[in-house]
Amino acid sequence: MATTTTTTNGGAAAANVSGRDHVVIFPFMAKGHTLPLLQFATALAAHHKTLHVTVLTTPANRAFAAGRLPPSVSLVELPFPSLPPLPAGVESTDALPCPSLYPTFLRATALLRDPFADYLASLASPPLALVSDFFLGFTRAAAADAGVRRVVFHGMSCFSMAVCKALIVNPDAAAGGVTSGGDPFRVPGMPEHVEITADEVPDALVKFGDANDPVTRFLVDDVGFSDVLSWGVLVNSFAALDEAYVAPLESFYQVPGARAWLVGPLFLAAAGDTSELEQEEEHDPDGCLAWLDDAQPGSVVYVSFGTQAHISNAQLDEIAHGLVQSGHRFLWAVRSDTWTPPAKVGPNGRVVRGWVPQRRVLAHEAVGGFVSHCGWNSAMECLTAGKPILAWPMIAEQHLNARHVANILGAGVRIDTKPGGMAAAGEVVGRADVEEKVRALMDAEGEAGRKMRARAAWAQREAKSAVGEGGASRVALRELVDELQRTYVQYLSIS
């Protein structure tokens, strides 16, 4: 029985394409990780039309990927492994029925190694490169066995990646921060201005010494050194924002000459292609944009906390009351299907449970600020729209993103939470704190508000410039392809 099923959105079958002109992309099965790599595939197809681009997916994720790719990008399905108690058909983290199944889900993805290796073996010649998520650690060795270089993708900024790696190799620094009483501490190897607090150390790093933690075990046993042994690292960011942290990040990679390739914001880099992604952005079933059309410029707070962390009903209630008490109109994308908004939400609030065209919402002149979990994709979308952010980090590296965007860049304010944030058991931020921070975010006339907006406007200009003709990200994308093609034959001869 074949282990792969190839389906193409037009274009020639990958098996018949010269390896030198073929790039394979393998996202991790989480929306925040998948979307930027779909955008990268679209950017490659738009700006390097001689390349054949293939995205690897699984059956339950195919429709999501296909709807966001141009016809020139091929899709190949790999069968998602069965691993009880993970329910059949659950092939993405946002579909997990409970957070406790996350370690099982990670172990299931590692079982994709054999189908992946079979796919590479089916090709007429080794592809130019594999771009794969760092969670899919097995791909590096399997690609190397097939004579393919791996470019790793994290979905994080250079800043957050470099801090995380520095703390892993310097555990005493993190431990010292934990005992510092909440005072900021210096991160070894980072520029002088980089200080973080113990509460900003990602939970996974806090648990990194716990041999019994299942996620730690996966990161050690299944990811291991695959990341730092990659040929290079793809970064969804741009030089003006992240350049100071490129050298610290590159210092952790062990392949001679390994580079961090900053090619973002990827959704802007992909915008030159008239793909179904644009049609998806036009989709607005709840009429959010029409509702914004009736609001005054800069008067609306947009609120969204992503798809990953669970938020308790008690916390949702406090957010609702705080938003109402702030006196500002708000548009709120809520993930929960069971929470009922308090009756006092009133006519100034709009709660949406379905699809929200977030980038178009953020770009709307009525939106004056964004209350966000500060996932990197959302942070990039906010900055590219030139809007300030109220960072409310919850999981993963989001506390570091908040430090980067709000404290260092100066384009926002923060609600301080412990690691885990709203996902942490029993932690509820009260409505008075929500009200205070929303008022600070939306105060466009005060000195702090003017500075935030000026910094956000600067980031917007730099982001658009980076992906334009001659911009740093456009140049980096071209140099990445050129370097891979220039050394393709040489790599095959030594692999």
Short mmCIF file of C-alpha atoms in Angstrom, two decimals:
data_model
loop_
_atom_site.label_atom_id
_atom_site.label_comp_id
_atom_site.label_asym_id
_atom_site.label_seq_id
_atom_site.Cartn_x
_atom_site.Cartn_y
_atom_site.Cartn_z
CA MET A 1 0.00 0.00 0.00
CA ALA A 2 1.33 3.45 -0.90
CA THR A 3 2.15 5.62 2.07
CA THR A 4 1.58 8.91 0.28
CA THR A 5 -1.19 10.33 -1.85
CA THR A 6 -0.16 13.17 -4.11
CA THR A 7 -2.71 15.79 -5.06
CA THR A 8 -1.76 18.87 -7.01
CA ASN A 9 -3.31 22.32 -7.26
CA GLY A 10 -2.27 22.40 -10.89
CA GLY A 11 1.35 22.37 -11.99
CA ALA A 12 3.57 19.41 -12.90
CA ALA A 13 3.93 16.44 -10.59
CA ALA A 14 6.88 16.92 -8.26
CA ALA A 15 8.33 13.53 -9.18
CA ASN A 16 9.07 14.87 -12.68
CA VAL A 17 10.69 18.14 -11.57
CA SER A 18 14.45 18.68 -11.42
CA GLY A 19 15.62 18.54 -7.81
CA ARG A 20 17.46 21.83 -8.24
CA ASP A 21 14.10 23.52 -8.85
CA HIS A 22 12.05 21.76 -6.18
CA VAL A 23 11.43 22.98 -2.62
CA VAL A 24 9.50 20.82 -0.13
CA ILE A 25 7.75 22.47 2.82
CA PHE A 26 6.51 20.50 5.84
CA PRO A 27 4.55 22.51 8.46
CA PHE A 28 3.73 21.37 11.98
CA MET A 29 0.04 20.69 12.45
CA ALA A 30 -0.90 23.80 14.41
CA LYS A 31 -2.55 26.78 12.75
CA GLY A 32 0.00 29.30 14.03
CA HIS A 33 2.83 27.17 12.63
CA THR A 34 1.09 26.14 9.40
CA LEU A 35 -0.13 29.53 8.18
CA PRO A 36 3.27 31.25 7.84
CA LEU A 37 4.71 28.28 5.94
CA LEU A 38 1.74 28.32 3.57
CA GLN A 39 2.50 32.00 3.09
CA PHE A 40 6.16 31.16 2.49
CA ALA A 41 5.13 28.61 -0.15
CA THR A 42 2.99 31.26 -1.79
CA ALA A 43 5.84 33.79 -1.73
CA LEU A 44 8.21 31.30 -3.34
CA ALA A 45 5.69 30.57 -6.08
CA ALA A 46 5.09 34.28 -6.65
CA HIS A 47 8.69 35.49 -6.74
CA HIS A 48 10.56 32.42 -8.05
CA LYS A 49 8.36 31.10 -10.80
CA THR A 50 10.91 28.52 -12.00
CA LEU A 51 10.64 26.71 -8.67
CA HIS A 52 8.22 23.89 -8.06
CA VAL A 53 6.93 24.10 -4.49
CA THR A 54 5.37 21.15 -2.65
CA VAL A 55 3.65 21.37 0.72
CA LEU A 56 3.29 18.20 2.78
CA THR A 57 0.07 17.84 4.77
CA THR A 58 -2.25 15.18 6.20
CA PRO A 59 -5.80 14.27 5.16
CA ALA A 60 -7.64 16.31 7.81
CA ASN A 61 -5.43 19.36 7.13
CA ARG A 62 -5.57 19.27 3.35
CA ALA A 63 -8.62 21.51 2.90
CA PHE A 64 -7.17 24.17 5.19
CA ALA A 65 -3.90 24.18 3.22
CA ALA A 66 -5.49 23.97 -0.22
CA GLY A 67 -7.68 26.99 0.44
CA ARG A 68 -4.63 29.12 1.19
CA LEU A 69 -2.29 28.16 -1.62
CA PRO A 70 -2.09 29.24 -5.27
CA PRO A 71 -2.69 26.62 -7.99
CA SER A 72 1.03 26.42 -8.74
CA VAL A 73 1.84 24.88 -5.33
CA SER A 74 1.39 21.11 -5.03
CA LEU A 75 0.02 19.29 -2.01
CA VAL A 76 1.12 15.83 -0.91
CA GLU A 77 -0.81 14.01 1.79
CA LEU A 78 0.96 11.81 4.31
CA PRO A 79 -1.26 9.47 6.35
CA PHE A 80 -1.56 10.72 9.92
CA PRO A 81 -0.52 7.96 12.37
CA SER A 82 -2.97 6.30 14.71
CA LEU A 83 -1.88 6.61 18.34
CA PRO A 84 -4.55 6.01 21.00
CA PRO A 85 -5.92 7.71 23.00
CA LEU A 86 -5.67 10.41 20.32
CA PRO A 87 -9.04 10.31 18.51
CA ALA A 88 -9.07 9.43 14.84
CA GLY A 89 -9.21 12.51 12.62
CA VAL A 90 -7.58 14.81 15.17
CA GLU A 91 -4.63 16.01 13.13
CA SER A 92 -4.12 19.58 14.37
CA THR A 93 -3.53 21.01 17.82
CA ASP A 94 -6.61 23.23 17.65
CA ALA A 95 -8.74 20.08 17.21
CA LEU A 96 -7.49 18.45 20.42
CA PRO A 97 -10.47 17.75 22.69
CA CYS A 98 -8.36 18.47 25.79
CA PRO A 99 -4.87 19.88 26.49
CA SER A 100 -3.75 16.66 28.18
CA LEU A 101 -3.61 14.97 24.76
CA TYR A 102 -0.94 17.37 23.50
CA PRO A 103 2.02 15.09 24.41
CA THR A 104 0.30 12.19 22.62
CA PHE A 105 -0.24 14.41 19.60
CA LEU A 106 3.47 15.29 19.54
CA ARG A 107 4.42 11.60 19.66
CA ALA A 108 2.00 10.88 16.81
CA THR A 109 3.65 13.48 14.58
CA ALA A 110 7.03 11.80 15.15
CA LEU A 111 5.57 8.63 13.60
CA LEU A 112 5.37 10.47 10.28
CA ARG A 113 9.06 9.74 9.73
CA ASP A 114 8.57 6.62 7.59
CA PRO A 115 5.89 8.12 5.29
CA PHE A 116 8.07 11.21 4.93
CA ALA A 117 11.16 9.16 4.07
CA ASP A 118 9.10 7.13 1.58
CA TYR A 119 7.98 10.35 -0.08
CA LEU A 120 11.55 11.61 -0.48
CA ALA A 121 12.58 8.22 -1.87
CA SER A 122 9.82 8.44 -4.47
CA LEU A 123 11.30 11.58 -6.04
CA ALA A 124 13.48 11.36 -9.13
CA SER A 125 16.18 13.50 -7.53
CA PRO A 126 16.73 15.12 -4.11
CA PRO A 127 14.91 18.43 -3.73
CA LEU A 128 16.76 21.71 -3.48
CA ALA A 129 15.76 21.99 0.18
CA LEU A 130 13.34 20.90 2.84
CA VAL A 131 11.78 23.65 4.96
CA SER A 132 10.25 22.02 8.02
CA ASP A 133 9.02 22.98 11.47
CA PHE A 134 11.36 22.41 14.39
CA PHE A 135 8.73 20.21 16.08
CA LEU A 136 9.21 17.77 13.18
CA GLY A 137 12.72 16.96 14.31
CA PHE A 138 12.79 13.61 12.52
CA THR A 139 12.81 15.41 9.17
CA ARG A 140 16.42 16.57 9.43
CA ALA A 141 18.00 13.13 9.61
CA ALA A 142 15.56 11.66 7.08
CA ALA A 143 16.30 14.52 4.68
CA ALA A 144 20.06 14.17 5.21
CA ASP A 145 19.81 10.45 4.42
CA ALA A 146 18.14 11.43 1.14
CA GLY A 147 20.75 14.09 0.34
CA VAL A 148 18.49 17.05 1.17
CA ARG A 149 19.37 20.12 3.24
CA ARG A 150 16.94 21.18 5.91
CA VAL A 151 15.99 24.77 6.67
CA VAL A 152 14.24 24.83 10.06
CA PHE A 153 11.26 27.02 10.91
CA HIS A 154 10.13 27.96 14.44
CA GLY A 155 7.34 30.47 13.91
CA MET A 156 9.15 32.77 16.35
CA SER A 157 11.16 35.98 16.08
CA CYS A 158 14.96 36.06 16.22
CA PHE A 159 14.60 37.77 19.59
CA SER A 160 12.52 35.02 21.20
CA MET A 161 14.46 32.17 19.60
CA ALA A 162 17.80 33.58 20.69
CA VAL A 163 16.59 34.16 24.26
CA CYS A 164 15.19 30.63 24.50
CA LYS A 165 18.38 29.04 23.20
CA ALA A 166 20.53 31.18 25.47
CA LEU A 167 18.55 30.07 28.51
CA ILE A 168 18.74 26.40 27.50
CA VAL A 169 22.54 26.47 27.26
CA ASN A 170 22.86 28.77 30.29
CA PRO A 171 20.42 27.25 32.79
CA ASP A 172 22.14 29.05 35.68
CA ALA A 173 21.05 32.37 34.20
CA ALA A 174 17.42 31.29 34.15
CA ALA A 175 17.71 29.85 37.65
CA GLY A 176 19.23 33.10 38.86
CA GLY A 177 16.34 34.98 37.34
CA VAL A 178 13.84 32.81 39.16
CA THR A 179 15.47 33.68 42.49
CA SER A 180 15.86 37.37 41.67
CA GLY A 181 12.57 38.34 43.27
CA GLY A 182 11.01 39.44 39.99
CA ASP A 183 13.80 41.83 39.02
CA PRO A 184 14.88 41.83 35.35
CA PHE A 185 18.04 39.86 34.57
CA ARG A 186 20.48 39.87 31.66
CA VAL A 187 20.33 37.11 29.08
CA PRO A 188 23.82 35.76 28.23
CA GLY A 189 24.93 36.45 24.68
CA MET A 190 22.17 38.95 23.97
CA PRO A 191 22.66 42.71 23.44
CA GLU A 192 23.04 44.85 26.56
CA HIS A 193 19.49 46.18 26.42
CA VAL A 194 17.93 42.72 26.65
CA GLU A 195 16.65 41.98 30.13
CA ILE A 196 13.74 39.73 31.03
CA THR A 197 12.02 38.63 34.22
CA ALA A 198 11.50 35.13 35.57
CA ASP A 199 7.80 35.34 34.66
CA GLU A 200 8.80 35.80 31.02
CA VAL A 201 10.78 32.55 30.80
CA PRO A 202 8.62 30.16 28.74
CA ASP A 203 7.03 27.39 30.75
CA ALA A 204 8.70 24.73 28.59
CA LEU A 205 12.12 26.10 29.60
CA VAL A 206 11.15 26.22 33.27
CA LYS A 207 10.34 22.51 33.01
CA PHE A 208 13.33 21.68 30.83
CA GLY A 209 15.18 19.97 33.66
CA ASP A 210 12.15 17.81 34.53
CA ALA A 211 12.83 14.40 33.02
CA ASN A 212 9.28 13.33 33.79
CA ASP A 213 7.57 16.14 31.88
CA PRO A 214 6.25 14.57 28.63
CA VAL A 215 6.74 17.67 26.48
CA THR A 216 10.32 18.02 27.75
CA ARG A 217 10.96 14.39 26.95
CA PHE A 218 9.68 14.94 23.42
CA LEU A 219 11.86 18.01 22.93
CA VAL A 220 14.93 16.13 24.16
CA ASP A 221 14.30 12.71 22.60
CA ASP A 222 12.54 13.55 19.32
CA VAL A 223 13.72 17.07 18.52
CA GLY A 224 17.10 16.97 20.23
CA PHE A 225 19.88 18.52 18.18
CA SER A 226 17.96 18.38 14.89
CA ASP A 227 17.28 22.10 15.06
CA VAL A 228 20.84 23.36 15.51
CA LEU A 229 22.17 20.86 12.95
CA SER A 230 19.98 22.38 10.25
CA TRP A 231 21.53 24.12 7.23
CA GLY A 232 19.74 27.37 8.11
CA VAL A 233 16.73 28.84 9.87
CA LEU A 234 13.78 30.59 8.24
CA VAL A 235 12.39 33.53 10.24
CA ASN A 236 9.03 35.25 9.82
CA SER A 237 10.38 38.70 10.68
CA PHE A 238 12.26 41.58 9.08
CA ALA A 239 15.65 43.11 9.64
CA ALA A 240 14.59 46.50 11.01
CA LEU A 241 12.76 44.74 13.85
CA ASP A 242 15.03 41.76 14.53
CA GLU A 243 18.48 42.50 13.11
CA ALA A 244 20.11 43.03 16.52
CA TYR A 245 19.32 39.41 17.46
CA VAL A 246 20.41 37.65 14.25
CA ALA A 247 24.03 37.05 15.28
CA PRO A 248 23.09 35.71 18.75
CA LEU A 249 20.63 33.32 17.11
CA GLU A 250 23.05 32.15 14.41
CA SER A 251 25.69 31.41 17.05
CA PHE A 252 23.70 28.37 18.20
CA TYR A 253 23.70 26.65 14.79
CA GLN A 254 26.47 24.15 14.28
CA VAL A 255 26.60 23.82 10.49
CA PRO A 256 29.39 26.09 9.17
CA GLY A 257 27.93 29.18 7.56
CA ALA A 258 24.41 28.53 8.83
CA ARG A 259 22.30 31.67 8.48
CA ALA A 260 19.04 33.04 9.78
CA TRP A 261 17.00 34.11 6.76
CA LEU A 262 14.59 36.91 7.66
CA VAL A 263 11.96 36.87 4.90
CA GLY A 264 8.87 38.32 6.62
CA PRO A 265 6.29 39.45 7.22
CA LEU A 266 5.39 36.34 5.22
CA PHE A 267 1.77 37.30 4.66
CA LEU A 268 2.99 40.50 2.98
CA ALA A 269 5.69 38.64 1.07
CA ALA A 270 2.97 36.33 -0.29
CA ALA A 271 0.62 39.13 -1.29
CA GLY A 272 1.97 39.33 -4.83
CA ASP A 273 0.20 36.09 -5.73
CA THR A 274 -3.51 36.12 -6.53
CA SER A 275 -4.31 32.98 -4.57
CA GLU A 276 -7.35 31.73 -2.72
CA LEU A 277 -5.81 33.32 0.36
CA GLU A 278 -7.14 36.65 -0.88
CA GLN A 279 -10.60 35.15 -1.32
CA GLU A 280 -10.40 33.85 2.24
CA GLU A 281 -9.59 37.35 3.44
CA GLU A 282 -12.71 38.61 1.66
CA HIS A 283 -14.80 36.14 3.66
CA ASP A 284 -16.56 37.99 6.48
CA PRO A 285 -19.65 35.99 7.49
CA ASP A 286 -20.40 38.05 10.60
CA GLY A 287 -20.15 41.41 8.89
CA CYS A 288 -17.27 42.65 11.05
CA LEU A 289 -16.00 45.07 8.43
CA ALA A 290 -19.43 46.57 7.81
CA TRP A 291 -19.84 47.04 11.57
CA LEU A 292 -16.48 48.81 11.69
CA ASP A 293 -17.53 51.06 8.81
CA ASP A 294 -20.07 52.69 11.14
CA ALA A 295 -17.46 53.52 13.81
CA GLN A 296 -15.31 56.61 14.16
CA PRO A 297 -11.61 56.34 13.23
CA GLY A 298 -9.50 54.88 16.04
CA SER A 299 -12.51 54.26 18.30
CA VAL A 300 -12.68 50.44 18.33
CA VAL A 301 -10.65 47.94 20.34
CA TYR A 302 -10.13 44.64 18.52
CA VAL A 303 -9.72 41.66 20.87
CA SER A 304 -8.50 38.15 20.02
CA PHE A 305 -6.50 35.59 21.98
CA GLY A 306 -5.73 33.03 19.28
CA THR A 307 -6.73 29.38 19.05
CA GLN A 308 -4.49 27.53 21.49
CA ALA A 309 -4.94 28.52 25.14
CA HIS A 310 -8.10 27.80 27.09
CA ILE A 311 -9.65 30.83 28.81
CA SER A 312 -11.98 30.21 31.75
CA ASN A 313 -15.52 31.56 31.76
CA ALA A 314 -14.64 33.60 34.85
CA GLN A 315 -11.83 35.31 32.97
CA LEU A 316 -14.01 35.91 29.92
CA ASP A 317 -16.57 37.57 32.20
CA GLU A 318 -13.92 39.89 33.64
CA ILE A 319 -12.66 40.80 30.17
CA ALA A 320 -16.20 41.60 29.05
CA HIS A 321 -16.87 43.84 32.05
CA GLY A 322 -13.49 45.55 31.68
CA LEU A 323 -14.10 46.27 28.01
CA VAL A 324 -17.52 47.76 28.74
CA GLN A 325 -16.18 49.83 31.63
CA SER A 326 -13.42 51.22 29.40
CA GLY A 327 -16.08 53.12 27.45
CA HIS A 328 -14.64 52.07 24.08
CA ARG A 329 -16.38 50.15 21.34
CA PHE A 330 -14.94 46.69 20.88
CA LEU A 331 -14.93 43.81 18.40
CA TRP A 332 -14.06 40.55 20.15
CA ALA A 333 -13.27 37.21 18.47
CA VAL A 334 -14.12 34.53 21.06
CA ARG A 335 -13.14 30.90 20.66
CA SER A 336 -15.42 29.42 23.35
CA ASP A 337 -18.72 27.94 22.17
CA THR A 338 -20.13 27.61 25.69
CA TRP A 339 -19.51 31.02 27.27
CA THR A 340 -22.43 33.45 27.39
CA PRO A 341 -21.50 37.15 27.48
CA PRO A 342 -22.85 39.12 30.43
CA ALA A 343 -26.00 41.09 29.57
CA LYS A 344 -24.16 44.34 30.27
CA VAL A 345 -21.95 43.96 27.18
CA GLY A 346 -24.31 46.48 25.59
CA PRO A 347 -24.55 48.01 22.11
CA ASN A 348 -20.91 49.12 21.92
CA GLY A 349 -19.60 45.57 21.93
CA ARG A 350 -19.60 42.95 19.19
CA VAL A 351 -18.74 39.34 20.09
CA VAL A 352 -17.95 37.07 17.14
CA ARG A 353 -17.46 33.29 17.38
CA GLY A 354 -16.80 32.49 13.73
CA TRP A 355 -14.20 33.51 11.20
CA VAL A 356 -12.83 37.03 11.51
CA PRO A 357 -10.71 38.51 8.67
CA GLN A 358 -8.13 39.65 11.20
CA ARG A 359 -5.67 41.39 8.92
CA ARG A 360 -8.41 43.47 7.31
CA VAL A 361 -9.91 44.23 10.70
CA LEU A 362 -6.57 45.46 12.02
CA ALA A 363 -6.05 47.57 8.92
CA HIS A 364 -9.46 49.23 9.26
CA GLU A 365 -9.26 52.89 10.23
CA ALA A 366 -11.87 52.38 12.97
CA VAL A 367 -9.55 50.07 14.93
CA GLY A 368 -7.36 51.97 17.37
CA GLY A 369 -5.65 49.09 19.17
CA PHE A 370 -5.40 45.31 19.49
CA VAL A 371 -5.79 43.28 22.71
CA SER A 372 -3.85 40.11 21.89
CA HIS A 373 -2.15 37.03 23.31
CA CYS A 374 0.91 38.29 21.45
CA GLY A 375 1.51 35.18 19.40
CA TRP A 376 4.12 36.11 16.83
CA ASN A 377 1.79 35.91 13.82
CA SER A 378 -0.71 38.24 15.48
CA ALA A 379 2.03 40.59 16.66
CA MET A 380 3.37 40.85 13.12
CA GLU A 381 -0.10 41.50 11.71
CA CYS A 382 -0.69 44.22 14.30
CA LEU A 383 2.62 45.97 13.67
CA THR A 384 2.18 45.75 9.91
CA ALA A 385 -1.20 47.44 10.33
CA GLY A 386 0.52 50.20 12.31
CA LYS A 387 -1.62 49.66 15.41
CA PRO A 388 -0.49 49.54 19.05
CA ILE A 389 -0.96 46.32 21.01
CA LEU A 390 -2.14 45.45 24.50
CA ALA A 391 -0.08 42.32 25.04
CA TRP A 392 -1.72 39.67 27.20
CA PRO A 393 0.64 36.69 26.83
CA MET A 394 -0.48 33.21 27.78
CA ILE A 395 1.71 30.34 26.61
CA ALA A 396 4.95 29.41 24.85
CA GLU A 397 7.18 32.38 24.00
CA GLN A 398 4.38 34.94 24.08
CA HIS A 399 5.78 36.65 27.20
CA LEU A 400 9.02 37.22 25.29
CA ASN A 401 7.09 38.59 22.31
CA ALA A 402 5.36 40.99 24.70
CA ARG A 403 8.75 42.10 26.05
CA HIS A 404 10.02 42.63 22.51
CA VAL A 405 7.03 44.54 21.13
CA ALA A 406 5.82 46.50 24.15
CA ASN A 407 8.96 47.10 26.22
CA ILE A 408 11.78 47.20 23.65
CA LEU A 409 10.06 48.42 20.49
CA GLY A 410 7.65 50.55 22.53
CA ALA A 411 4.61 49.82 20.38
CA GLY A 412 2.27 48.73 23.15
CA VAL A 413 1.39 48.15 26.78
CA ARG A 414 1.12 44.94 28.77
CA ILE A 415 -1.06 43.07 31.19
CA ASP A 416 1.36 41.20 33.44
CA THR A 417 0.60 37.54 33.96
CA LYS A 418 2.47 34.52 35.23
CA PRO A 419 3.78 31.89 32.81
CA GLY A 420 0.67 30.21 31.46
CA GLY A 421 -1.24 33.48 31.77
CA MET A 422 -4.96 32.95 31.32
CA ALA A 423 -4.17 29.29 30.76
CA ALA A 424 -2.80 29.04 34.30
CA ALA A 425 -5.18 27.43 36.74
CA GLY A 426 -6.93 29.87 39.02
CA GLU A 427 -5.39 33.07 37.63
CA VAL A 428 -8.00 35.70 36.78
CA VAL A 429 -7.18 39.30 35.87
CA GLY A 430 -9.90 41.55 37.24
CA ARG A 431 -12.12 43.88 35.27
CA ALA A 432 -10.52 47.00 36.80
CA ASP A 433 -7.11 45.99 35.43
CA VAL A 434 -8.63 45.25 32.03
CA GLU A 435 -10.36 48.62 31.99
CA GLU A 436 -7.17 50.46 32.99
CA LYS A 437 -5.01 48.81 30.33
CA VAL A 438 -7.58 49.21 27.55
CA ARG A 439 -7.87 52.91 28.38
CA ALA A 440 -4.08 53.21 28.20
CA LEU A 441 -4.02 51.38 24.87
CA MET A 442 -6.70 53.61 23.34
CA ASP A 443 -5.42 56.94 24.68
CA ALA A 444 -4.19 58.45 21.43
CA GLU A 445 -3.81 61.96 22.85
CA GLY A 446 -1.55 61.33 25.85
CA GLU A 447 2.23 61.29 25.53
CA ALA A 448 2.50 57.52 26.05
CA GLY A 449 -0.23 56.88 23.49
CA ARG A 450 1.42 59.10 20.89
CA LYS A 451 4.75 57.34 21.38
CA MET A 452 3.15 53.91 21.00
CA ARG A 453 1.45 54.93 17.78
CA ALA A 454 4.62 56.48 16.41
CA ARG A 455 6.54 53.26 17.03
CA ALA A 456 3.77 51.15 15.51
CA ALA A 457 3.70 53.42 12.46
CA TRP A 458 7.49 53.03 12.14
CA ALA A 459 7.15 49.24 12.25
CA GLN A 460 4.45 49.39 9.58
CA ARG A 461 6.66 51.40 7.22
CA GLU A 462 9.62 49.11 7.78
CA ALA A 463 7.59 45.94 7.29
CA LYS A 464 6.15 47.10 3.98
CA SER A 465 9.55 48.31 2.82
CA ALA A 466 11.17 44.98 3.73
CA VAL A 467 9.00 42.93 1.35
CA GLY A 468 9.04 45.49 -1.47
CA GLU A 469 11.37 45.42 -4.43
CA GLY A 470 14.91 45.80 -3.08
CA GLY A 471 13.73 45.44 0.51
CA ALA A 472 15.71 43.38 3.02
CA SER A 473 13.23 40.49 3.19
CA ARG A 474 12.79 40.29 -0.59
CA VAL A 475 16.55 40.26 -1.01
CA ALA A 476 16.94 37.59 1.69
CA LEU A 477 14.40 35.36 -0.07
CA ARG A 478 16.27 35.69 -3.35
CA GLU A 479 19.63 35.08 -1.67
CA LEU A 480 18.26 31.99 0.08
CA VAL A 481 17.19 30.43 -3.21
CA ASP A 482 20.38 31.51 -4.98
CA GLU A 483 22.62 30.06 -2.26
CA LEU A 484 20.73 26.77 -2.23
CA GLN A 485 20.95 26.45 -6.01
CA ARG A 486 24.60 27.57 -6.17
CA THR A 487 25.66 24.82 -3.74
CA TYR A 488 23.16 22.12 -4.78
CA VAL A 489 25.57 19.93 -6.74
CA GLN A 490 28.34 20.46 -4.20
CA TYR A 491 26.07 19.30 -1.36
CA LEU A 492 24.97 16.21 -3.28
CA SER A 493 28.60 15.23 -3.84
CA ILE A 494 29.41 15.24 -0.13
CA SER A 495 26.15 13.91 1.32
#
